[in-house]
Coordinates of C-alpha atoms and ligand atoms in Angstrom, one line a residue:
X15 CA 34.4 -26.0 -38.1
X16 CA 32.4 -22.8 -36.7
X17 CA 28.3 -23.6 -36.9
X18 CA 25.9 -20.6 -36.4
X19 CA 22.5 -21.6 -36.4
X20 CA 20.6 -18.5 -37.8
X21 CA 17.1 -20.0 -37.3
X22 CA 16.2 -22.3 -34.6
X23 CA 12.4 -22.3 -35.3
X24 CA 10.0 -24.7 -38.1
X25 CA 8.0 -23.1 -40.4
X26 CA 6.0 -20.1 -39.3
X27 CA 8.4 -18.9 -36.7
X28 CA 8.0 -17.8 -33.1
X29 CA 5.8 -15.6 -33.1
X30 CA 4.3 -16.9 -36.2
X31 CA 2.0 -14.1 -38.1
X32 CA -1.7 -15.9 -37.3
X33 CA -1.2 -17.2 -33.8
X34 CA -2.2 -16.5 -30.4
X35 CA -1.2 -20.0 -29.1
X36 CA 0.4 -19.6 -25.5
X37 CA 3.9 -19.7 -27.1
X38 CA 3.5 -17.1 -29.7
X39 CA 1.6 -14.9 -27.1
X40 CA 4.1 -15.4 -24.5
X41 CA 7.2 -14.5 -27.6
X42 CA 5.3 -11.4 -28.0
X43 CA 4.8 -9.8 -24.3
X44 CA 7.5 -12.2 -22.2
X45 CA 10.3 -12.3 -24.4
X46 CA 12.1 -13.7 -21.5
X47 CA 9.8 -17.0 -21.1
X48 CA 9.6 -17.4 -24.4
X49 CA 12.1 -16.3 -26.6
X50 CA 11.2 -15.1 -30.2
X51 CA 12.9 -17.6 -32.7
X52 CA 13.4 -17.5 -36.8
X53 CA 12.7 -19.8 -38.8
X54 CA 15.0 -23.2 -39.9
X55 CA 18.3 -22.4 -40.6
X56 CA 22.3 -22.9 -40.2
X57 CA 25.2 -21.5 -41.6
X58 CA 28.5 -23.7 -41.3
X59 CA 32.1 -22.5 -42.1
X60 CA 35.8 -24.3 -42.1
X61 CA 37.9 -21.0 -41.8
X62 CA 35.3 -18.3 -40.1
X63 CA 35.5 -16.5 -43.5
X64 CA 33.5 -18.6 -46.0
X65 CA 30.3 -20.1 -45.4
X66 CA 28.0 -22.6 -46.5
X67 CA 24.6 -21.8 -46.1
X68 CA 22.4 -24.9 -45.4
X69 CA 18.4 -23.9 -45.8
X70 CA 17.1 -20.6 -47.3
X71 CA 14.7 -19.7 -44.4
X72 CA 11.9 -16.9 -45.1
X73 CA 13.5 -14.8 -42.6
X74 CA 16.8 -14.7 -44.3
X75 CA 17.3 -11.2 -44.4
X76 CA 17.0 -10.4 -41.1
X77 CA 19.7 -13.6 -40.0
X78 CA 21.8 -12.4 -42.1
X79 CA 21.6 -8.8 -40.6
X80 CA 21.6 -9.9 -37.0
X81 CA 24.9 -11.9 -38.2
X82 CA 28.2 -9.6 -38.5
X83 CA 30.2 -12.2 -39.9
X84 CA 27.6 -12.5 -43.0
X85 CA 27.7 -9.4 -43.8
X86 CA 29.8 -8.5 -47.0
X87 CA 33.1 -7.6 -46.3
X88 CA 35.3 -7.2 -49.4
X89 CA 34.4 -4.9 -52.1
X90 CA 31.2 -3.2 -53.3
X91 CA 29.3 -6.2 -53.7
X92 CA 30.0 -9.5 -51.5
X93 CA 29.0 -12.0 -49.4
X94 CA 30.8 -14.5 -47.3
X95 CA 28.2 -16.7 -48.3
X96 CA 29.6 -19.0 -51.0
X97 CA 27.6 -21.5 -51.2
X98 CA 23.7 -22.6 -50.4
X99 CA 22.6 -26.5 -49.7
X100 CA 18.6 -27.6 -49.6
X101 CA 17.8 -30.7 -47.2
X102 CA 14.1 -30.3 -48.8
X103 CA 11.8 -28.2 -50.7
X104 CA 9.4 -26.9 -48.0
X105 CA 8.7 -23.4 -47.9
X106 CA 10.7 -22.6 -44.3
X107 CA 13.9 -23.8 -46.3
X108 CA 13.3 -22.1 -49.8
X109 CA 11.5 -19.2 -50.3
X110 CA 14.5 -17.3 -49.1
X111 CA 16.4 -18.1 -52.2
X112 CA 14.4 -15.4 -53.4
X113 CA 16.3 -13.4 -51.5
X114 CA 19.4 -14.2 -52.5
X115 CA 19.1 -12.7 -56.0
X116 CA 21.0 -9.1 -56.7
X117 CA 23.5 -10.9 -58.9
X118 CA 25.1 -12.3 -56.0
X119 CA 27.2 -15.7 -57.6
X120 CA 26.9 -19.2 -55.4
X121 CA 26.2 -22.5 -56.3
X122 CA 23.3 -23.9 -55.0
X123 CA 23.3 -27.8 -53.8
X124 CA 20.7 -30.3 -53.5
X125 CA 19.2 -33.7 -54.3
X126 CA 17.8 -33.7 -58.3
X127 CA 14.2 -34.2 -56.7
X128 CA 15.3 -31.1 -54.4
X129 CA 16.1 -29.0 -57.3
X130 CA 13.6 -30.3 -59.8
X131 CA 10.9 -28.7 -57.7
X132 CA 13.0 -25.4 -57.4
X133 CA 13.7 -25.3 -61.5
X134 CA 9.7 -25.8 -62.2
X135 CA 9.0 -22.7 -59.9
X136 CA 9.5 -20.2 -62.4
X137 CA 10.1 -17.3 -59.5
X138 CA 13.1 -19.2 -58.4
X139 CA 14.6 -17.8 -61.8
X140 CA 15.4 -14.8 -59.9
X141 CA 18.9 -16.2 -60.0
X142 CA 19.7 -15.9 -62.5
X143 CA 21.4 -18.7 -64.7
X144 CA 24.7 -17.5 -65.7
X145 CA 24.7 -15.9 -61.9
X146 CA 24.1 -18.7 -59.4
X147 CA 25.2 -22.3 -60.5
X148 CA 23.0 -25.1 -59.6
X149 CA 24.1 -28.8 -58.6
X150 CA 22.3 -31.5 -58.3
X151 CA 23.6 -34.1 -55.7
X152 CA 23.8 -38.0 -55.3
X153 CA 22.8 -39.5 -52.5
X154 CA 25.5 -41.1 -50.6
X155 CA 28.6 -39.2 -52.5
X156 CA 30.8 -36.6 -50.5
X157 CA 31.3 -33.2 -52.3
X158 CA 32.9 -30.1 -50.6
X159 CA 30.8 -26.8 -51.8
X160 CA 34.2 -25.1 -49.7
X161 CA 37.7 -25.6 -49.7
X162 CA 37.8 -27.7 -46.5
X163 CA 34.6 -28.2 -45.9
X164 CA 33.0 -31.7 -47.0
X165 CA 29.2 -33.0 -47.2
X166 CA 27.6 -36.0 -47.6
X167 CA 23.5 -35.8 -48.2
X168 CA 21.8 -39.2 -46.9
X169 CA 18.0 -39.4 -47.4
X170 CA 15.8 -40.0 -43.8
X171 CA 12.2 -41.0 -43.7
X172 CA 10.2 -38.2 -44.5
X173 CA 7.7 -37.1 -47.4
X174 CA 7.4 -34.0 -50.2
X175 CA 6.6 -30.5 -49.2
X176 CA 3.5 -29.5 -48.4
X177 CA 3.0 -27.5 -51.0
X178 CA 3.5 -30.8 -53.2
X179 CA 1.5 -33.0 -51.8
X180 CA -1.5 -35.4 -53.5
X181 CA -2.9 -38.1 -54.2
X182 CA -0.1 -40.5 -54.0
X183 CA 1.1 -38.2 -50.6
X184 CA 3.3 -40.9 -48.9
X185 CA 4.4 -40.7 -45.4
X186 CA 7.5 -41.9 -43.9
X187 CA 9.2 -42.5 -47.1
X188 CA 13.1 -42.5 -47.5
X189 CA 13.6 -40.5 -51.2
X190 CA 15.5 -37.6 -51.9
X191 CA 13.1 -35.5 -50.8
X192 CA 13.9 -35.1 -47.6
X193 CA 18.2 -35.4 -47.0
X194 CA 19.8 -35.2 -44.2
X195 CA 23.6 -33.9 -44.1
X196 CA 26.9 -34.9 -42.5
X197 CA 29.1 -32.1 -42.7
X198 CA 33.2 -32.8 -42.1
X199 CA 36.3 -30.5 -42.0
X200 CA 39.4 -31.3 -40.0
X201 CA 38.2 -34.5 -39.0
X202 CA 35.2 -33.7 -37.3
X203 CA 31.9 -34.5 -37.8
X204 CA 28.0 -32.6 -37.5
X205 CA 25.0 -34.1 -39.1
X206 CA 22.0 -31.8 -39.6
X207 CA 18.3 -33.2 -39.9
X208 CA 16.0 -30.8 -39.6
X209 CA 13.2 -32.5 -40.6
X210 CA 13.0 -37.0 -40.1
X211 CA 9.9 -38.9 -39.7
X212 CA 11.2 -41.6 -38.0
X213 CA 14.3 -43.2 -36.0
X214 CA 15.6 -46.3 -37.7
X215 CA 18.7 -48.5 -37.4
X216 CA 20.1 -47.2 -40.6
X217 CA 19.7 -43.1 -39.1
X218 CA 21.5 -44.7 -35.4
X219 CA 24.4 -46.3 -37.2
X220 CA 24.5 -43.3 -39.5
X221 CA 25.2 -40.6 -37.0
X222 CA 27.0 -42.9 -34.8
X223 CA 30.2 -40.9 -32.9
X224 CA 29.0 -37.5 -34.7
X225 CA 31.1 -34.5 -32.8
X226 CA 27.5 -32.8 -32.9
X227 CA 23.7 -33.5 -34.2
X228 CA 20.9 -31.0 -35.2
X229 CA 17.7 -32.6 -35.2
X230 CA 14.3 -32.3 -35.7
X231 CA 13.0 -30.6 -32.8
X232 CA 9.2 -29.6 -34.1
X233 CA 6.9 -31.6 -31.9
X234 CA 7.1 -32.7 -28.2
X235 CA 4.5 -35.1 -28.9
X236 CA 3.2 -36.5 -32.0
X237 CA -0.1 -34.7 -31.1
X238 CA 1.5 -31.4 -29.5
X239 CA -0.8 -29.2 -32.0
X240 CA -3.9 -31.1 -31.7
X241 CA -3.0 -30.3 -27.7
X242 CA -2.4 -26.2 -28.5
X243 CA -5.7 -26.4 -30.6
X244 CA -4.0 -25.1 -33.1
X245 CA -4.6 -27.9 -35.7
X246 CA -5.5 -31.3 -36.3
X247 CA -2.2 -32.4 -37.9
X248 CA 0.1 -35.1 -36.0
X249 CA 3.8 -34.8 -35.9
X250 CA 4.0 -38.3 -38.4
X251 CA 1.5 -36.7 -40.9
X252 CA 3.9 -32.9 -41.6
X253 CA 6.8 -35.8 -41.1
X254 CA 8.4 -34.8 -38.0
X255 CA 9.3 -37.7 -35.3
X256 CA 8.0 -36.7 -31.4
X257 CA 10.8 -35.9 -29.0
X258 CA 8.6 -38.2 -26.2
X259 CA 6.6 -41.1 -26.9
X260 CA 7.5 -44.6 -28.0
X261 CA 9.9 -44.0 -31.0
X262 CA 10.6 -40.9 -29.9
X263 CA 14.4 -39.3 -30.8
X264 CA 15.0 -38.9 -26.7
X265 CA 14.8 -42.5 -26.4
X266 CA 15.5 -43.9 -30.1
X267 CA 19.0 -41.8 -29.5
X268 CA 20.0 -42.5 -26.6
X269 CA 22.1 -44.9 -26.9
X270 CA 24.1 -43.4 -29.7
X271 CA 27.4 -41.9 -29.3
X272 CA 26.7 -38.8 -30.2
X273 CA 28.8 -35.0 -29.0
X274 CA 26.4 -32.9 -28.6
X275 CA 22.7 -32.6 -29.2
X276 CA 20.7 -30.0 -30.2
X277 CA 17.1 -29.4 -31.1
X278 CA 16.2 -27.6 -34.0
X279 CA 13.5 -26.6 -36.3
X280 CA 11.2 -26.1 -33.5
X281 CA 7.1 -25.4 -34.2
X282 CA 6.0 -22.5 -32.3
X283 CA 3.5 -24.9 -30.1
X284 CA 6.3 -27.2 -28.5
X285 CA 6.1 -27.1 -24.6
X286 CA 10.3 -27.1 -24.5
X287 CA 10.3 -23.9 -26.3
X288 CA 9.0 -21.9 -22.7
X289 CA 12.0 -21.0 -20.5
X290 CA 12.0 -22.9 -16.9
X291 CA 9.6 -25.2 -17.8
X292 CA 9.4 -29.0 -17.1
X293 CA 9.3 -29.9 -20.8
X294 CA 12.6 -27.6 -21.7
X295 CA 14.2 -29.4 -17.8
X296 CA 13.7 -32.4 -18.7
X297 CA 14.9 -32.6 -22.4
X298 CA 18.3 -30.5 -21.2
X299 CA 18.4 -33.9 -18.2
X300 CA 18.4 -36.2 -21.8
X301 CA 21.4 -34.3 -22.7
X302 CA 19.4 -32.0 -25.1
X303 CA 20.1 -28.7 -25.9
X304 CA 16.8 -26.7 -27.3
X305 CA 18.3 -24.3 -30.1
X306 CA 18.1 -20.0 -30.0
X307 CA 18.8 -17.8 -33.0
X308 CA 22.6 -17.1 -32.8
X309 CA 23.7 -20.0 -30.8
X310 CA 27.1 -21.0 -32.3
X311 CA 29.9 -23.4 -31.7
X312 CA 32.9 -24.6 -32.7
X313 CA 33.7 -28.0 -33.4
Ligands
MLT13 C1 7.3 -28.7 -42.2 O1 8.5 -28.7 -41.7 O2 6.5 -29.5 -41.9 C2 7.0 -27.7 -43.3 O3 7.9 -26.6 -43.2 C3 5.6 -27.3 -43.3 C4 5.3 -26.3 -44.3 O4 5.9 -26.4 -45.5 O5 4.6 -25.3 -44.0
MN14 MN1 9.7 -27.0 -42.0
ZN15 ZN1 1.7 -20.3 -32.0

């Protein structure tokens, strides 16, 4: 199984448009201490030719041009991208759907919840019915959306985009709003979360023995943005668990067999994004590796 992770950054990106935290500053005149990053993304392919697109990012355009084997290669009109797979409905992992018009055929895959708030977003019509097939998934049930290539959706504690939240706004909840995905083909195993609330029992014995995990990288510490300045939101309110801390996913994964780990959907204000320093040392010492556009592996 080849794995390219297009986007390594949470929503915003690094530099993200508004900010002049020390990261986004650093992205735009020291490339080299901080490197710029797009936002959440991964493509994943059994063969090297077809691939499965998991997350629509913003930035989608330019991952795919920064990607040679994306680009179309047969014909007029192509793309090695056969198929597309939501793990939620925020904005970082949608909104490049809209990009993905131009009569372009795929099916896109998610939970119903998923693709219920996808279908009531009238914009999203852009592909077109007829065009782009959509599939609503069950929890729990394997489906391959490739010949060879095999996925599983589980849910993880988490909560609805932001851009759906109200009254009844619960946090930490396990729905179908937020998935995660264990993606198989020739016997080996990589589960993607980029976003999870929480480390539980269930999660450990989940990704148990996984060849390779992508996790949810966005805060150092539950309060890394009330730190920056940047905001007053916690890591457990926008439902991201802290690398550090009690519950953490350094420590609440330790102790699970697991191939290789890797950090990703990373906000802009997390101390491991800056090259050399402690935070990034000490995280790689855990066994952690903190994502860049383009890093890809085989598995
Ligand atoms: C998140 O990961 O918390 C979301 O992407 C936030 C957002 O939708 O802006
Ligand atoms: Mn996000
Ligand atoms: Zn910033």
């Amino acid at each position: 199984m080849r794995v390219v992770i297009l986007g390594s950054a949470a929503g915003g990106g690094l530099p993200q448009w508004n900010c002049r935290c020390p990261n986004c500053s650093l992205a735009r005149s020291a490339p080299g201490r901080v490197r710029p990053r797009t936002q959440s993304s991964i493509v994943v392919s059994p063969d090297g030719a077809d691939w499965l697109l998991v997350n629509a990012s913003p930035d989608i355009r330019q991952q795919l041009s920064d990607t040679p084997v994306l680009h179309p290669r047969d014909g007029l009109r192509h793309s090695p991208i056969r198929a597309v797979l939501l793990t939620n409905g925020d904005v970082d992992h949608v909104a490049g759907l809209l990009t993905l018009r131009e009569g372009q055929p795929y099916t896109l895959y998610g939970t119903g919840n998923i693709l219920g708030s996808v279908a009531d977003n009238r914009v999203f019509d852009v592909m077109a019915a007829g065009v782009v097939a959509r599939e609503a998934l069950t929890l729990g049930t394997r489906f391959e959306p490739l010949p060879g290539l095999a996925v599983t959706l589980f849910s993880v504690p988490g909560k609805v985009p932001l851009w759906l939240e109200d009254a009844s706004l619960e946090l930490g909840a396990e729905t179908e709003s937020t998935v995660g995905a264990m993606i198989e083909a020739d016997g080996r195993r990589l589960a993607y979360i980029p976003g999870c609330a929480r480390i539980t029992d269930a999660l450990r014995a989940r990704i148990e023995g996984v060849d390779a995990l992508l996790f949810d990288g966005t805060v150092l510490h539950d309060d890394d943005m009330i730190r920056a300045g940047v905001g007053t939101k916690t890591g457990w309110r926008m439902g991201h668990v802290p690398m550090r801390g009690e519950g953490g996913s350094v420590a609440g994964l330790r102790d699970v067999a697991i191939g290789r780990r890797v950090f990703v959907h990373i906000n802009n204000t997390n101390p491991v994004l800056v090259e050399g320093s402690a935070e990034r040392a000490a995280v790689e010492a855990d066994g952690w590796t903190v994502a860049h556009d383009g890093l890809t592996f085989s598995l």
